[in-house]
CSV table of C-alpha atoms in Angstrom, one decimal:
chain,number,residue,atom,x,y,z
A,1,UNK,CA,-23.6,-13.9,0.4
A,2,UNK,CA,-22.2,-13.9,-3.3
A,3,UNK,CA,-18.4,-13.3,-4.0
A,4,UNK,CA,-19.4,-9.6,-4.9
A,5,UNK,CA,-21.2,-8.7,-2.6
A,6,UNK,CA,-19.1,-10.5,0.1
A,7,UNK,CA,-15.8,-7.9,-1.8
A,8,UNK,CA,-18.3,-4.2,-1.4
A,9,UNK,CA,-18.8,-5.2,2.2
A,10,UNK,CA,-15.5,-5.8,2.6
A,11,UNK,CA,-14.5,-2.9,0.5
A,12,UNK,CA,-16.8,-0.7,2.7
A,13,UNK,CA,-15.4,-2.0,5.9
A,14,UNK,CA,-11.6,-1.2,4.4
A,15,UNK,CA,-12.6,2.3,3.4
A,16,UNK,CA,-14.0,3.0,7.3
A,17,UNK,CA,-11.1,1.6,8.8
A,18,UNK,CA,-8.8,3.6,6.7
A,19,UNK,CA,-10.7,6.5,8.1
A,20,UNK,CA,-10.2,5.9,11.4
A,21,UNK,CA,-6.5,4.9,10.4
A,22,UNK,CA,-5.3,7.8,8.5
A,23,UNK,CA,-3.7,10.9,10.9
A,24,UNK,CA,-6.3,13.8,11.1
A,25,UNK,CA,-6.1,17.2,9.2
A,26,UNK,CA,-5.2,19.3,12.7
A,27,UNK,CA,-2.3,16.5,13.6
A,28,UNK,CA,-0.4,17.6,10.0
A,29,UNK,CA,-0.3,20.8,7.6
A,30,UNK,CA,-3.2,20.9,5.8
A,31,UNK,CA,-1.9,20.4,2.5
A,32,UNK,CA,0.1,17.1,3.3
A,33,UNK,CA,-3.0,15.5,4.9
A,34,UNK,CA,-5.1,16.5,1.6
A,35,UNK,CA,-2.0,14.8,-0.2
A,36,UNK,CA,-2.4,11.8,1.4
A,37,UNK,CA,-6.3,11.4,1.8
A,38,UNK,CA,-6.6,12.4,-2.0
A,39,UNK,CA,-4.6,9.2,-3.3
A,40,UNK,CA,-5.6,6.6,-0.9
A,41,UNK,CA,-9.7,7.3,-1.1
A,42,UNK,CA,-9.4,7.9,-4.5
A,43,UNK,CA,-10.8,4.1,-5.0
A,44,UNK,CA,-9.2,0.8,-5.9
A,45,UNK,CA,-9.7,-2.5,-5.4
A,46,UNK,CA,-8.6,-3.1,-1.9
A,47,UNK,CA,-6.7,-6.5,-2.9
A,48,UNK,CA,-4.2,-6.1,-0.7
A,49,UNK,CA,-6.0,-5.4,2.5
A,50,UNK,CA,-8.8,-7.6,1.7
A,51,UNK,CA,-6.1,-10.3,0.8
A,52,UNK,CA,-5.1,-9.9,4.7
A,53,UNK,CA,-8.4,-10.4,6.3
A,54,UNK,CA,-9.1,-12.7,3.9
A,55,UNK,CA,-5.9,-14.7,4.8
A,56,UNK,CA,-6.1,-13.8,8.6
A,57,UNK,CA,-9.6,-15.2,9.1
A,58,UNK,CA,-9.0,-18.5,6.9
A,59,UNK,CA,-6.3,-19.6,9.7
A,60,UNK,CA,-8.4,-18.6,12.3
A,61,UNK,CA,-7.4,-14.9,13.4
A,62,UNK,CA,-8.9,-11.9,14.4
A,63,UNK,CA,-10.3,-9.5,11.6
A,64,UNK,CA,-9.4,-6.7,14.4
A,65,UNK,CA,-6.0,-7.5,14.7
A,66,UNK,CA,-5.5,-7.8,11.2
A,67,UNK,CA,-7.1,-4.4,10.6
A,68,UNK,CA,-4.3,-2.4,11.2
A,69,UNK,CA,-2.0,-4.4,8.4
A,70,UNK,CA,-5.0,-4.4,5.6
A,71,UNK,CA,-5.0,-0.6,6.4
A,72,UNK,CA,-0.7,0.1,6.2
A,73,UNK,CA,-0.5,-2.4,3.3
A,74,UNK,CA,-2.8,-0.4,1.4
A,75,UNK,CA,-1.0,3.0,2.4
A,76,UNK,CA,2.4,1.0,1.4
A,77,UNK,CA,0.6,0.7,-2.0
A,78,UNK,CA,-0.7,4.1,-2.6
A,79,UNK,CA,2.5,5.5,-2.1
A,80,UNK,CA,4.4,3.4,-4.4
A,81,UNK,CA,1.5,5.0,-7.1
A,82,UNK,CA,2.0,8.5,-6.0
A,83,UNK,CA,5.5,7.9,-6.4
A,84,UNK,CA,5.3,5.9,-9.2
A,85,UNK,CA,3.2,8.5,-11.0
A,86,UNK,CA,5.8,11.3,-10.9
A,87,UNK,CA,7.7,13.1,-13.6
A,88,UNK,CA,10.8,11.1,-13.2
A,89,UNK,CA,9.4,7.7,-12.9
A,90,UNK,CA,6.3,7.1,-15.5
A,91,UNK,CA,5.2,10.8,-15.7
A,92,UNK,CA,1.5,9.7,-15.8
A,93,UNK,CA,-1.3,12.6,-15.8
A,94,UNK,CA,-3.9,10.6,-14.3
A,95,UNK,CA,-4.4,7.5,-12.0
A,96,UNK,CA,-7.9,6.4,-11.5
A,97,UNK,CA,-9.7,8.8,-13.7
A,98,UNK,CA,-8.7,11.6,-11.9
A,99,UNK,CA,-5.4,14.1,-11.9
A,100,UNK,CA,-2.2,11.7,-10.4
A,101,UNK,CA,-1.4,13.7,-6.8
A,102,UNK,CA,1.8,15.5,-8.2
A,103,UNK,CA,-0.8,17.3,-10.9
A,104,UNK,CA,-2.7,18.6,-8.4
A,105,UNK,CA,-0.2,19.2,-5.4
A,106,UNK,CA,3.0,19.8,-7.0
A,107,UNK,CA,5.9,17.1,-6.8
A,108,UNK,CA,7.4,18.2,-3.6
A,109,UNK,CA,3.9,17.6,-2.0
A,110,UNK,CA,3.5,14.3,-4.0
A,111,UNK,CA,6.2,12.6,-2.8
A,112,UNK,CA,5.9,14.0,1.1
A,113,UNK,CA,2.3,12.3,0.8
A,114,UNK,CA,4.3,9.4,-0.4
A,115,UNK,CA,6.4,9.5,2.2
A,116,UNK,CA,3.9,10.5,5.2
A,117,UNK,CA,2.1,7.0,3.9
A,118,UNK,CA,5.1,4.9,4.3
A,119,UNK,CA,5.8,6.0,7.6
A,120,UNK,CA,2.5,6.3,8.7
A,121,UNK,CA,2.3,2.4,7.2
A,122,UNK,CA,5.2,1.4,10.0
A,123,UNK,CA,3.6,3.9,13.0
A,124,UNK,CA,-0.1,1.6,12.4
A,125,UNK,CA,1.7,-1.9,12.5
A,126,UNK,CA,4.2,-1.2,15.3
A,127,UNK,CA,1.5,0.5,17.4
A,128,UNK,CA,-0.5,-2.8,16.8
A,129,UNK,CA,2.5,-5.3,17.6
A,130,UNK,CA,2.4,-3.2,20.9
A,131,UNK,CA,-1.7,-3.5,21.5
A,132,UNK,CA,-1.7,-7.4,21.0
A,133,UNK,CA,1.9,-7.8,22.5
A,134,UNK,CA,0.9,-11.5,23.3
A,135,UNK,CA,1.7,-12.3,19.5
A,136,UNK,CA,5.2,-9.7,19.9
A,137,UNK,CA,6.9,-11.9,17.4
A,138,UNK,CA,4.5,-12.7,14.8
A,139,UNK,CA,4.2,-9.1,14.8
A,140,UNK,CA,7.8,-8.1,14.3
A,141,UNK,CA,8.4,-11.4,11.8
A,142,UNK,CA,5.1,-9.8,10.0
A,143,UNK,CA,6.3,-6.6,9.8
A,144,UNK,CA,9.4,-7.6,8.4
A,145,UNK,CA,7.3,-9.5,5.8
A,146,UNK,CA,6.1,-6.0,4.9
A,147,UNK,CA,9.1,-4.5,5.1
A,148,UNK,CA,11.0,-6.9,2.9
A,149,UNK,CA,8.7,-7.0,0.0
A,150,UNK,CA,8.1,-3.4,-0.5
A,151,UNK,CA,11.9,-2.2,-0.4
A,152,UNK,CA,15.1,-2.6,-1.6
A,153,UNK,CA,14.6,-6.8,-2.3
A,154,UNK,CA,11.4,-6.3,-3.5
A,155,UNK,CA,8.7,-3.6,-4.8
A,156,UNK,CA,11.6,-0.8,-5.1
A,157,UNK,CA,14.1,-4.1,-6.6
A,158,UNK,CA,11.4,-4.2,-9.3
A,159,UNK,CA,10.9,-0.5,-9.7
A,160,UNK,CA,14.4,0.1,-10.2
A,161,UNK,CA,14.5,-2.6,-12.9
A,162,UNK,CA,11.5,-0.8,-14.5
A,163,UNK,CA,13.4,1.9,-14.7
A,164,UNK,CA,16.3,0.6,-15.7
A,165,UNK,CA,14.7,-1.0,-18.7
A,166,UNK,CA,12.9,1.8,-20.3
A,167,UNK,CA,13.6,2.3,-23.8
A,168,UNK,CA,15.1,-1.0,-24.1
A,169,UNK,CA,13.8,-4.0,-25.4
A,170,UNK,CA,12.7,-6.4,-23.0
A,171,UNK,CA,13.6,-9.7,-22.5
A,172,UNK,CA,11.5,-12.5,-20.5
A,173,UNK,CA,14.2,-12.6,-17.1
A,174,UNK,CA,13.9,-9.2,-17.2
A,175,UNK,CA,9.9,-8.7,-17.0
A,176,UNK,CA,9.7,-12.0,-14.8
A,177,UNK,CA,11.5,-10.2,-12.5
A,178,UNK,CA,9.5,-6.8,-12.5
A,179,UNK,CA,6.4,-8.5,-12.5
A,180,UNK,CA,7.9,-11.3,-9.6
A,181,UNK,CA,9.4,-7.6,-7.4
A,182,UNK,CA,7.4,-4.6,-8.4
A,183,UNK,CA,3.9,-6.5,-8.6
A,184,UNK,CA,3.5,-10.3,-7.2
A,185,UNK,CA,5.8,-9.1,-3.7
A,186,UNK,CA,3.0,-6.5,-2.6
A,187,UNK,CA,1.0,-9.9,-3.1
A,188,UNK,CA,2.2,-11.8,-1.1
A,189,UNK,CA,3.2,-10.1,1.6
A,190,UNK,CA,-0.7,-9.6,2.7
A,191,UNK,CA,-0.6,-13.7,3.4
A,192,UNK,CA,2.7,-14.0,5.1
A,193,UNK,CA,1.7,-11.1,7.2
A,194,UNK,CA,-1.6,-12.1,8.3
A,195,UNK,CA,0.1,-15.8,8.8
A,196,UNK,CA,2.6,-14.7,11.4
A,197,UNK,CA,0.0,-12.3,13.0
């Protein structure tokens, strides 16, 4: 199988897990599952998940066990857009070709979806420490990993230094660190993750 083909299959197996992954409609108000399903199948790459299984498989783990991590490190990721999209952060009209979530659902809505994904994110890989228990602390020390790198010491660190830096000019520390927090942190956490799992 070529590399491209080898990503749609993988792509395709992401997108049906994700399925299977997200809460169902009756389980929330309507509106917040719509929220949340209308930003994370709205497309995308699926580096970060398929960076997981990629990384789980090449030291010799299970692509089921790693399932549930591709599946919250993408809902970790889609939140930080919807989040990322809003009026007070880059106030961007559309993600993807399509309205950003806060255009069509309104910005309380937007950033509950946000919100519901992170959380949601934590309820899939704690509920899967707990099915493969035998590996408790790779786990815990992987969900850490996650942890770390997409808050306050990493992906929000380089957020906030986005922020902070608007309207100024930039300086090469400054965007080495936005690019090293906001960006590269959400990379690597895939292949620590699916190392300790």
């Amino acid at each position: 199988m070529d590399f491209k083909s080898d990503m749609q299959a993988r792509i395709q197996e992401i997108e049906a897990a994700l399925q299977t992954y997200i809460p169902k409609q009756e389980a929330f108000p309507p509106v917040i599952f719509e929220a949340m399903g209308y930003s994370l199948f709205a497309g995308g790459k699926r580096l970060r998940p398929m960076m997981v299984l990629a990384a789980c498989e090449a030291v010799g783990g299970k692509k089921e066990m790693a399932m549930p991590f591709a599946c919250a490190l993408e809902m970790i990721h889609t939140y930080s857009l919807i989040h990322d999209d809003l009026p007070a952060m880059d106030n961007d009209d559309y993600r993807r070709g399509r309205l950003t979530n806060h255009k069509v659902f309104g910005e309380g809505f937007a950033i509950l979806a946000g919100d519901g994904l992170l959380n949601y994110a934590y309820e899939c890989i704690l509920k899967n420490a707990l099915d493969y228990g035998a590996n408790l602390e790779g786990h815990i020390l992987a969900a850490r990993e996650i942890a770390q790198r997409a808050g306050v010491g990493g992906m929000v660190a380089g957020q906030s230094i986005d922020l902070l830096s608007e309207h100024r000019e930039p300086n090469e520390a400054t965007l080495h660190y936005i690019h090293m927090h906001k960006t590269a942190d959400l990379l690597t956490a895939p292949l620590l993750a699916a190392a300790y799992i």
